[in-house]
Amino acid sequence: MSSEDTSPHGPRLSPQETTEGYVGLFDGETFRGWDGALGGYCIEVGVLICRWCAGGRIHTVREYSDFILRFEFNLCPGAEHGVGIRVPPGWCHHPAYEGIRIQICDDSSEKHAHRPPYHRHGAIYGVTGAEPGYLRPQGEWNEQEILCEAGRIRVTLNGHGILDTDLDTLGDEHPDGQEHTGLKRRSGTIDLLGGSDEVKFRTMRIKEL
């Protein structure tokens, strides 16, 4: 697979991204580099699909510390998903509390209308909300970037910065009343945290810092 592949089957790295050191995290054809509940996902024409009423958690085989993660996603109506970062390896951990969960959520759905900001799109789940209003219309692909560097977490959605948080400034009490030990972690796996909704991902690439 060429690092400058622009076909729908590869990570679609631009020449600039290749020069900057980005590599594909999902090759568009196989689950190479991933483990977990793979039966809840399928791959179709370069797209990784969390199956409706299946899903589950899949995670990278490798652990990552500081990085920039870029990907595109497409939500079915009312969908909720999550991207876990710095999640402890293994199955006896809860990614949202022992790691960090970045929400992927169809904020336009009526079923999410009364949810608190820290459970809506771009939020650090249970901890802090993101700026709303930048998701594209239903059915369109969205572009998201997650920067994770030391204590800083920054989320950019469709070119707009929606969250920029220094974890080191947060106390031990959080809006959801839960303990979030994962905020103190500095490395772990990258997870896709599927529920029962169909969510599509493509062009996943990462640059380690």
Short mmCIF file of N, CA, C and O in Angstrom, two decimals, residues 98-183:
data_model
loop_
_atom_site.label_atom_id
_atom_site.label_comp_id
_atom_site.label_asym_id
_atom_site.label_seq_id
_atom_site.Cartn_x
_atom_site.Cartn_y
_atom_site.Cartn_z
N GLU A 98 -11.41 4.53 32.62
CA GLU A 98 -10.01 4.17 32.83
C GLU A 98 -9.14 4.59 31.65
O GLU A 98 -7.92 4.49 31.71
N GLY A 99 -9.77 5.01 30.57
CA GLY A 99 -9.12 5.67 29.46
C GLY A 99 -9.80 7.01 29.27
O GLY A 99 -10.32 7.60 30.23
N ILE A 100 -9.84 7.48 28.03
CA ILE A 100 -10.53 8.74 27.70
C ILE A 100 -11.43 8.46 26.50
O ILE A 100 -10.96 7.96 25.48
N ARG A 101 -12.71 8.75 26.62
CA ARG A 101 -13.65 8.54 25.52
C ARG A 101 -14.03 9.89 24.92
O ARG A 101 -14.52 10.78 25.62
N ILE A 102 -13.81 10.02 23.60
CA ILE A 102 -14.27 11.20 22.86
C ILE A 102 -15.58 10.81 22.19
O ILE A 102 -15.62 9.86 21.40
N GLN A 103 -16.64 11.53 22.48
CA GLN A 103 -17.96 11.18 21.97
C GLN A 103 -18.09 11.37 20.46
O GLN A 103 -17.62 12.38 19.90
N ILE A 104 -18.75 10.42 19.82
CA ILE A 104 -19.20 10.52 18.43
C ILE A 104 -20.72 10.39 18.51
O ILE A 104 -21.23 9.34 18.90
N CYS A 105 -21.45 11.43 18.16
CA CYS A 105 -22.87 11.43 18.47
C CYS A 105 -23.66 12.31 17.50
O CYS A 105 -23.21 13.40 17.12
N ASP A 106 -24.81 11.83 17.08
CA ASP A 106 -25.71 12.60 16.23
C ASP A 106 -26.48 13.59 17.10
O ASP A 106 -27.58 13.29 17.59
N ASP A 107 -25.91 14.76 17.30
CA ASP A 107 -26.54 15.75 18.17
C ASP A 107 -27.87 16.26 17.65
O ASP A 107 -28.65 16.85 18.40
N SER A 108 -28.15 16.05 16.36
CA SER A 108 -29.41 16.55 15.79
C SER A 108 -30.59 15.67 16.16
O SER A 108 -31.74 16.06 15.95
N SER A 109 -30.33 14.51 16.71
CA SER A 109 -31.40 13.56 17.01
C SER A 109 -32.20 13.98 18.23
O SER A 109 -31.64 14.44 19.23
N GLU A 110 -33.50 13.80 18.17
CA GLU A 110 -34.37 14.12 19.30
C GLU A 110 -34.02 13.29 20.53
O GLU A 110 -34.14 13.76 21.66
N LYS A 111 -33.54 12.06 20.33
CA LYS A 111 -33.27 11.21 21.49
C LYS A 111 -32.05 11.70 22.27
O LYS A 111 -31.84 11.28 23.40
N HIS A 112 -31.23 12.58 21.67
CA HIS A 112 -30.09 13.13 22.38
C HIS A 112 -30.31 14.59 22.81
O HIS A 112 -29.41 15.19 23.42
N ALA A 113 -31.48 15.13 22.53
CA ALA A 113 -31.72 16.56 22.74
C ALA A 113 -31.57 16.99 24.19
O ALA A 113 -31.18 18.13 24.46
N HIS A 114 -31.87 16.12 25.12
CA HIS A 114 -31.83 16.51 26.54
C HIS A 114 -30.59 15.97 27.25
O HIS A 114 -30.51 16.05 28.48
N ARG A 115 -29.65 15.49 26.51
CA ARG A 115 -28.42 14.99 27.12
C ARG A 115 -27.53 16.16 27.53
O ARG A 115 -27.52 17.20 26.88
N PRO A 116 -26.76 16.01 28.60
CA PRO A 116 -25.86 17.09 29.01
C PRO A 116 -24.74 17.27 28.00
O PRO A 116 -24.41 16.36 27.24
N PRO A 117 -24.11 18.44 27.97
CA PRO A 117 -23.04 18.71 26.99
C PRO A 117 -21.91 17.69 27.04
O PRO A 117 -21.32 17.37 26.00
N TYR A 118 -21.61 17.15 28.21
CA TYR A 118 -20.49 16.22 28.32
C TYR A 118 -20.82 14.81 27.80
O TYR A 118 -19.99 13.91 27.90
N HIS A 119 -22.02 14.61 27.24
CA HIS A 119 -22.37 13.36 26.60
C HIS A 119 -22.69 13.56 25.11
O HIS A 119 -23.18 12.64 24.46
N ARG A 120 -22.37 14.74 24.57
CA ARG A 120 -22.70 15.02 23.19
C ARG A 120 -21.43 15.04 22.34
O ARG A 120 -20.32 14.81 22.83
N HIS A 121 -21.58 15.30 21.04
CA HIS A 121 -20.46 15.09 20.13
C HIS A 121 -19.23 15.93 20.49
O HIS A 121 -19.32 17.11 20.77
N GLY A 122 -18.08 15.25 20.43
CA GLY A 122 -16.80 15.91 20.66
C GLY A 122 -16.41 16.04 22.11
O GLY A 122 -15.28 16.42 22.41
N ALA A 123 -17.32 15.70 23.02
CA ALA A 123 -17.05 15.83 24.45
C ALA A 123 -16.06 14.77 24.92
O ALA A 123 -15.96 13.68 24.34
N ILE A 124 -15.32 15.09 25.98
CA ILE A 124 -14.67 14.05 26.76
C ILE A 124 -15.76 13.49 27.67
O ILE A 124 -16.26 14.19 28.56
N TYR A 125 -16.15 12.27 27.43
CA TYR A 125 -17.33 11.68 28.04
C TYR A 125 -17.33 11.84 29.56
O TYR A 125 -16.41 11.41 30.25
N GLY A 126 -18.38 12.49 30.05
CA GLY A 126 -18.56 12.66 31.47
C GLY A 126 -17.75 13.75 32.11
O GLY A 126 -17.90 14.03 33.30
N VAL A 127 -16.89 14.40 31.31
CA VAL A 127 -15.92 15.34 31.90
C VAL A 127 -16.14 16.77 31.43
O VAL A 127 -16.30 17.68 32.23
N THR A 128 -16.14 16.99 30.12
CA THR A 128 -16.29 18.35 29.60
C THR A 128 -16.91 18.32 28.21
O THR A 128 -16.61 17.44 27.40
N GLY A 129 -17.79 19.27 27.94
CA GLY A 129 -18.48 19.33 26.66
C GLY A 129 -17.67 20.04 25.60
O GLY A 129 -16.67 20.70 25.88
N ALA A 130 -18.10 19.87 24.34
CA ALA A 130 -17.47 20.52 23.20
C ALA A 130 -18.43 21.54 22.61
O ALA A 130 -19.64 21.52 22.89
N GLU A 131 -17.91 22.43 21.81
CA GLU A 131 -18.75 23.45 21.17
C GLU A 131 -19.64 22.78 20.12
O GLU A 131 -19.14 22.09 19.23
N PRO A 132 -20.95 22.96 20.18
CA PRO A 132 -21.85 22.31 19.23
C PRO A 132 -21.99 23.10 17.93
O PRO A 132 -21.54 24.25 17.82
N GLY A 133 -22.65 22.47 16.96
CA GLY A 133 -23.06 23.18 15.75
C GLY A 133 -22.22 22.97 14.52
O GLY A 133 -22.48 23.61 13.49
N TYR A 134 -21.25 22.06 14.55
CA TYR A 134 -20.36 21.90 13.40
C TYR A 134 -20.46 20.54 12.72
O TYR A 134 -19.69 20.25 11.80
N LEU A 135 -21.40 19.70 13.15
CA LEU A 135 -21.65 18.46 12.43
C LEU A 135 -22.32 18.78 11.10
O LEU A 135 -23.19 19.66 11.03
N ARG A 136 -21.94 18.06 10.06
CA ARG A 136 -22.57 18.26 8.77
C ARG A 136 -23.95 17.60 8.73
O ARG A 136 -24.26 16.76 9.58
N PRO A 137 -24.79 17.97 7.75
CA PRO A 137 -26.13 17.40 7.68
C PRO A 137 -26.11 15.87 7.64
O PRO A 137 -25.15 15.26 7.14
N GLN A 138 -27.17 15.29 8.14
CA GLN A 138 -27.29 13.85 8.24
C GLN A 138 -26.93 13.16 6.93
O GLN A 138 -27.39 13.57 5.87
N GLY A 139 -26.10 12.13 7.00
CA GLY A 139 -25.71 11.35 5.83
C GLY A 139 -24.44 11.81 5.17
O GLY A 139 -23.89 11.10 4.32
N GLU A 140 -23.92 12.99 5.53
CA GLU A 140 -22.67 13.47 4.95
C GLU A 140 -21.49 13.03 5.80
O GLU A 140 -21.62 12.83 7.01
N TRP A 141 -20.33 12.92 5.16
CA TRP A 141 -19.12 12.57 5.87
C TRP A 141 -18.58 13.79 6.63
O TRP A 141 -18.58 14.90 6.12
N ASN A 142 -18.14 13.54 7.86
CA ASN A 142 -17.50 14.55 8.69
C ASN A 142 -16.01 14.23 8.83
O ASN A 142 -15.61 13.06 8.84
N GLU A 143 -15.20 15.27 8.97
CA GLU A 143 -13.76 15.12 9.17
C GLU A 143 -13.42 15.53 10.60
O GLU A 143 -13.82 16.61 11.04
N GLN A 144 -12.71 14.65 11.30
CA GLN A 144 -12.37 14.95 12.69
C GLN A 144 -10.88 14.71 12.95
O GLN A 144 -10.28 13.81 12.38
N GLU A 145 -10.33 15.52 13.82
CA GLU A 145 -8.95 15.38 14.25
C GLU A 145 -8.91 15.42 15.76
O GLU A 145 -9.55 16.26 16.39
N ILE A 146 -8.16 14.50 16.36
CA ILE A 146 -7.95 14.49 17.80
C ILE A 146 -6.46 14.61 18.05
O ILE A 146 -5.68 13.75 17.63
N LEU A 147 -6.07 15.69 18.71
CA LEU A 147 -4.69 15.86 19.14
C LEU A 147 -4.59 15.47 20.60
O LEU A 147 -5.40 15.92 21.43
N CYS A 148 -3.61 14.63 20.91
CA CYS A 148 -3.39 14.16 22.27
C CYS A 148 -1.91 14.34 22.55
O CYS A 148 -1.07 13.61 22.01
N GLU A 149 -1.57 15.33 23.36
CA GLU A 149 -0.17 15.65 23.62
C GLU A 149 0.00 15.99 25.09
O GLU A 149 -0.49 17.03 25.55
N ALA A 150 0.70 15.12 25.82
CA ALA A 150 0.84 15.27 27.27
C ALA A 150 -0.55 15.42 27.88
O ALA A 150 -1.40 14.58 27.68
N GLY A 151 -0.82 16.53 28.58
CA GLY A 151 -2.13 16.71 29.18
C GLY A 151 -3.15 17.40 28.29
O GLY A 151 -4.29 17.61 28.70
N ARG A 152 -2.76 17.75 27.07
CA ARG A 152 -3.67 18.49 26.21
C ARG A 152 -4.47 17.57 25.28
O ARG A 152 -3.91 16.70 24.62
N ILE A 153 -5.78 17.79 25.23
CA ILE A 153 -6.66 17.11 24.29
C ILE A 153 -7.37 18.18 23.47
O ILE A 153 -8.05 19.05 24.03
N ARG A 154 -7.20 18.13 22.15
CA ARG A 154 -7.87 19.09 21.26
C ARG A 154 -8.64 18.32 20.20
O ARG A 154 -8.12 17.39 19.60
N VAL A 155 -9.90 18.70 20.00
CA VAL A 155 -10.74 18.07 18.99
C VAL A 155 -11.13 19.11 17.95
O VAL A 155 -11.63 20.19 18.30
N THR A 156 -10.90 18.79 16.68
CA THR A 156 -11.26 19.67 15.58
C THR A 156 -12.24 18.92 14.69
O THR A 156 -11.98 17.79 14.27
N LEU A 157 -13.39 19.55 14.41
CA LEU A 157 -14.45 18.93 13.61
C LEU A 157 -14.72 19.78 12.38
O LEU A 157 -15.07 20.96 12.50
N ASN A 158 -14.52 19.20 11.21
CA ASN A 158 -14.76 19.90 9.95
C ASN A 158 -14.07 21.27 9.91
O ASN A 158 -14.64 22.27 9.45
N GLY A 159 -12.85 21.29 10.42
CA GLY A 159 -12.03 22.50 10.39
C GLY A 159 -12.26 23.47 11.52
O GLY A 159 -11.59 24.51 11.59
N HIS A 160 -13.17 23.15 12.45
CA HIS A 160 -13.48 24.04 13.56
C HIS A 160 -13.01 23.42 14.87
O HIS A 160 -13.35 22.26 15.18
N GLY A 161 -12.27 24.15 15.67
CA GLY A 161 -11.88 23.67 16.98
C GLY A 161 -13.09 23.65 17.90
O GLY A 161 -13.72 24.68 18.13
N ILE A 162 -13.43 22.47 18.43
CA ILE A 162 -14.63 22.37 19.27
C ILE A 162 -14.31 22.02 20.72
O ILE A 162 -15.17 22.14 21.59
N LEU A 163 -13.08 21.59 20.98
CA LEU A 163 -12.68 21.28 22.35
C LEU A 163 -11.17 21.43 22.45
O LEU A 163 -10.44 20.99 21.56
N ASP A 164 -10.71 22.07 23.52
CA ASP A 164 -9.28 22.21 23.78
C ASP A 164 -9.12 22.25 25.30
O ASP A 164 -9.44 23.26 25.93
N THR A 165 -8.67 21.14 25.86
CA THR A 165 -8.65 20.98 27.31
C THR A 165 -7.27 20.55 27.79
O THR A 165 -6.63 19.71 27.17
N ASP A 166 -6.84 21.11 28.91
CA ASP A 166 -5.63 20.66 29.58
C ASP A 166 -6.05 19.76 30.74
O ASP A 166 -6.60 20.23 31.74
N LEU A 167 -5.82 18.47 30.58
CA LEU A 167 -6.26 17.52 31.60
C LEU A 167 -5.60 17.77 32.95
O LEU A 167 -6.18 17.46 33.99
N ASP A 168 -4.41 18.36 32.93
CA ASP A 168 -3.69 18.59 34.17
C ASP A 168 -4.33 19.67 35.03
O ASP A 168 -3.98 19.81 36.21
N THR A 169 -5.25 20.43 34.45
CA THR A 169 -5.92 21.48 35.23
C THR A 169 -7.24 21.00 35.82
O THR A 169 -7.88 21.74 36.58
N LEU A 170 -7.66 19.79 35.47
CA LEU A 170 -8.93 19.27 35.96
C LEU A 170 -8.76 18.66 37.34
O LEU A 170 -7.76 18.01 37.63
N GLY A 171 -9.73 18.85 38.18
CA GLY A 171 -9.69 18.24 39.50
C GLY A 171 -10.16 16.80 39.45
O GLY A 171 -10.28 16.18 38.40
N ASP A 172 -10.46 16.25 40.62
CA ASP A 172 -10.90 14.86 40.72
C ASP A 172 -12.42 14.72 40.70
O ASP A 172 -12.93 13.60 40.69
N GLU A 173 -13.14 15.84 40.71
CA GLU A 173 -14.60 15.79 40.65
C GLU A 173 -15.04 16.20 39.25
O GLU A 173 -14.56 17.20 38.70
N HIS A 174 -15.99 15.42 38.70
CA HIS A 174 -16.42 15.64 37.32
C HIS A 174 -17.94 15.72 37.25
O HIS A 174 -18.65 15.24 38.14
N PRO A 175 -18.47 16.35 36.17
CA PRO A 175 -19.92 16.58 36.08
C PRO A 175 -20.77 15.33 36.21
O PRO A 175 -21.89 15.40 36.72
N ASP A 176 -20.26 14.18 35.74
CA ASP A 176 -21.08 12.98 35.81
C ASP A 176 -20.98 12.26 37.15
O ASP A 176 -21.62 11.23 37.37
N GLY A 177 -20.15 12.80 38.06
CA GLY A 177 -20.03 12.20 39.38
C GLY A 177 -19.21 10.93 39.43
O GLY A 177 -19.15 10.27 40.48
N GLN A 178 -18.55 10.57 38.32
CA GLN A 178 -17.78 9.34 38.25
C GLN A 178 -16.29 9.62 38.42
O GLN A 178 -15.81 10.75 38.21
N GLU A 179 -15.55 8.59 38.75
CA GLU A 179 -14.10 8.70 38.85
C GLU A 179 -13.50 8.43 37.47
O GLU A 179 -13.80 7.41 36.85
N HIS A 180 -12.67 9.33 37.00
CA HIS A 180 -12.06 9.19 35.67
C HIS A 180 -10.53 9.10 35.83
O HIS A 180 -9.80 10.05 35.61
N THR A 181 -10.08 7.91 36.21
CA THR A 181 -8.65 7.72 36.42
C THR A 181 -7.88 7.80 35.10
O THR A 181 -6.69 8.09 35.09
N GLY A 182 -8.56 7.57 33.99
CA GLY A 182 -7.91 7.59 32.68
C GLY A 182 -7.37 8.95 32.29
O GLY A 182 -6.50 9.05 31.43
N LEU A 183 -7.88 10.01 32.91
CA LEU A 183 -7.38 11.35 32.59
C LEU A 183 -5.92 11.53 32.96
O LEU A 183 -5.25 12.43 32.44
#
